[in-house]
CSV table of C-alpha atoms in Angstrom, one decimal:
chain,number,residue,atom,x,y,z
A,1,ILE,CA,0.0,0.0,0.0
A,2,LEU,CA,2.8,2.4,0.9
A,3,GLY,CA,4.7,1.7,-2.3
A,4,LEU,CA,1.6,2.2,-4.4
A,5,SER,CA,0.8,5.4,-2.6
A,6,LEU,CA,4.3,6.8,-3.0
A,7,GLY,CA,4.6,5.6,-6.6
A,8,ILE,CA,1.5,7.5,-7.5
A,9,THR,CA,2.1,10.7,-5.6
A,10,ILE,CA,5.8,11.4,-5.6
A,11,THR,CA,6.2,11.9,-9.3
A,12,VAL,CA,3.0,13.9,-9.7
A,13,SER,CA,3.7,16.1,-6.6
A,14,THR,CA,7.2,16.8,-7.8
A,15,ILE,CA,6.1,17.9,-11.2
A,16,ILE,CA,3.3,20.0,-9.7
A,17,ILE,CA,5.7,21.7,-7.3
A,18,GLN,CA,8.3,22.3,-10.0
A,19,MET,CA,5.8,23.7,-12.4
A,20,SER,CA,4.4,26.0,-9.8
A,21,VAL,CA,7.5,28.0,-9.0
A,22,ARG,CA,9.9,30.3,-10.9
A,23,PRO,CA,13.0,28.6,-12.2
A,24,ALA,CA,15.1,30.4,-9.6
A,25,ASP,CA,13.1,28.8,-6.8
A,26,LEU,CA,13.1,25.3,-8.3
A,27,GLY,CA,15.8,23.9,-5.9
A,28,VAL,CA,14.2,25.4,-2.8
A,29,ALA,CA,10.7,24.1,-3.7
A,30,THR,CA,12.0,20.6,-4.6
A,31,GLY,CA,14.1,20.5,-1.4
A,32,PHE,CA,11.1,21.6,0.7
A,33,GLN,CA,9.0,18.8,-0.9
A,34,ALA,CA,11.7,16.2,0.0
A,35,PHE,CA,11.9,17.6,3.5
A,36,SER,CA,8.1,17.6,4.0
A,37,ARG,CA,7.9,14.0,2.7
A,38,THR,CA,10.7,12.9,5.1
A,39,LEU,CA,9.1,14.7,8.1
A,40,GLY,CA,5.7,13.2,7.2
A,41,GLY,CA,7.3,9.7,7.1
A,42,LEU,CA,8.9,10.3,10.5
A,43,ILE,CA,5.7,11.4,12.0
A,44,GLY,CA,3.8,8.5,10.5
A,45,LEU,CA,6.4,6.1,11.8
A,46,ALA,CA,6.2,7.6,15.3
A,47,ILE,CA,2.4,7.4,15.3
A,48,SER,CA,2.4,3.8,14.0
A,49,THR,CA,4.9,2.7,16.6
A,50,ALA,CA,2.9,4.4,19.4
A,51,VAL,CA,-0.3,2.7,18.2
A,52,LEU,CA,1.4,-0.7,17.9
A,53,ASN,CA,3.0,-0.5,21.4
A,54,ALA,CA,-0.3,0.7,23.0
A,55,ARG,CA,-2.3,-2.1,21.3
A,56,VAL,CA,0.3,-4.7,22.3
A,57,GLU,CA,0.4,-3.4,25.9
A,58,SER,CA,-3.4,-3.5,26.2
A,59,LYS,CA,-3.6,-7.0,24.8
A,60,LEU,CA,-0.9,-8.3,27.1
A,61,THR,CA,-2.3,-6.9,30.3
A,62,SER,CA,-4.4,-9.9,31.2
A,63,ALA,CA,-1.8,-12.5,30.4
A,64,PHE,CA,1.1,-10.6,32.0
A,65,PRO,CA,-0.1,-8.6,35.1
A,66,ASP,CA,3.5,-7.6,35.8
A,67,SER,CA,4.2,-4.3,34.0
A,68,GLY,CA,7.9,-5.1,34.0
A,69,VAL,CA,7.4,-8.3,31.9
A,70,ARG,CA,5.2,-6.4,29.5
A,71,GLN,CA,7.8,-3.7,29.1
A,72,GLN,CA,10.5,-6.4,28.4
A,73,ILE,CA,8.2,-7.9,25.8
A,74,THR,CA,7.6,-4.6,24.0
A,75,GLU,CA,11.3,-3.6,24.2
A,76,ALA,CA,12.8,-6.9,23.0
A,77,PRO,CA,10.2,-9.5,22.0
A,78,SER,CA,12.6,-11.7,20.1
A,79,ASP,CA,14.7,-12.1,23.3
A,80,ILE,CA,11.8,-12.8,25.7
A,81,VAL,CA,9.3,-14.8,23.6
A,82,PRO,CA,11.4,-17.9,23.2
A,83,THR,CA,11.7,-18.2,26.9
A,84,LEU,CA,7.9,-18.3,27.4
A,85,THR,CA,5.6,-21.3,27.4
A,86,PRO,CA,3.9,-22.1,24.0
A,87,GLN,CA,0.6,-20.7,25.3
A,88,LEU,CA,2.1,-17.4,26.3
A,89,GLN,CA,4.0,-17.2,23.1
A,90,ALA,CA,0.7,-17.5,21.3
A,91,VAL,CA,-0.7,-14.7,23.4
A,92,VAL,CA,2.3,-12.4,22.5
A,93,ARG,CA,2.0,-13.3,18.8
A,94,GLN,CA,-1.8,-12.5,18.8
A,95,ALA,CA,-1.1,-9.2,20.6
A,96,TYR,CA,1.4,-8.2,17.9
A,97,ASN,CA,-0.9,-9.5,15.2
A,98,SER,CA,-3.7,-7.3,16.6
A,99,GLY,CA,-1.3,-4.3,16.7
A,100,TYR,CA,-0.1,-4.7,13.2
A,101,SER,CA,-3.6,-5.1,11.9
A,102,LEU,CA,-4.7,-1.8,13.5
A,103,VAL,CA,-1.6,0.0,12.1
A,104,PHE,CA,-2.5,-1.5,8.6
A,105,ILE,CA,-6.0,-0.2,8.9
A,106,ILE,CA,-4.8,3.3,9.9
A,107,ILE,CA,-2.3,3.3,6.9
A,108,ALA,CA,-5.0,2.2,4.6
A,109,ALA,CA,-7.3,5.0,5.7
A,110,TRP,CA,-4.5,7.6,5.2
A,111,PHE,CA,-3.8,6.0,1.8
A,112,SER,CA,-7.5,6.5,0.9
A,113,ILE,CA,-7.3,10.1,2.0
A,114,GLY,CA,-4.2,10.6,-0.1
A,115,ILE,CA,-5.9,9.2,-3.2
A,116,VAL,CA,-8.8,11.5,-2.7
A,117,ALA,CA,-6.5,14.5,-2.1
A,118,SER,CA,-4.3,13.6,-5.2
A,119,PHE,CA,-7.0,12.8,-7.7
A,120,GLY,CA,-10.1,14.4,-6.3
A,121,LEU,CA,-13.3,12.7,-5.2
A,122,LYS,CA,-14.9,12.8,-8.7
A,123,HIS,CA,-12.1,10.5,-10.0
A,124,VAL,CA,-12.3,8.0,-7.1
A,125,MET,CA,-16.1,7.7,-6.9
A,126,PRO,CA,-18.0,7.6,-10.2
């Protein structure tokens, strides 16, 4: 989804920005676009990570009442999970599955908003 979104919008937005400014401002405008895209990616990554960690934390609360264990799992799951029983490993995997599913839904929603913003609602919905 992310690759499709970037593939559609990067080239179009670059051309739009370059055609909207004077030739003397071309470098500044293109640089600002690259900076904005990078900053947006960083913000998106931070939000996605926060959502994932919050979802995992909430799903693990019943199976792991000790907040220290939950913190260890969220900080280094590949170190802790192999030491758990198979039942608890399944709980941790399900918690991460739930978190990644939520992040995917959020990204899909932003992708949809991006399509509408890029092409307009009349091109998306006949």
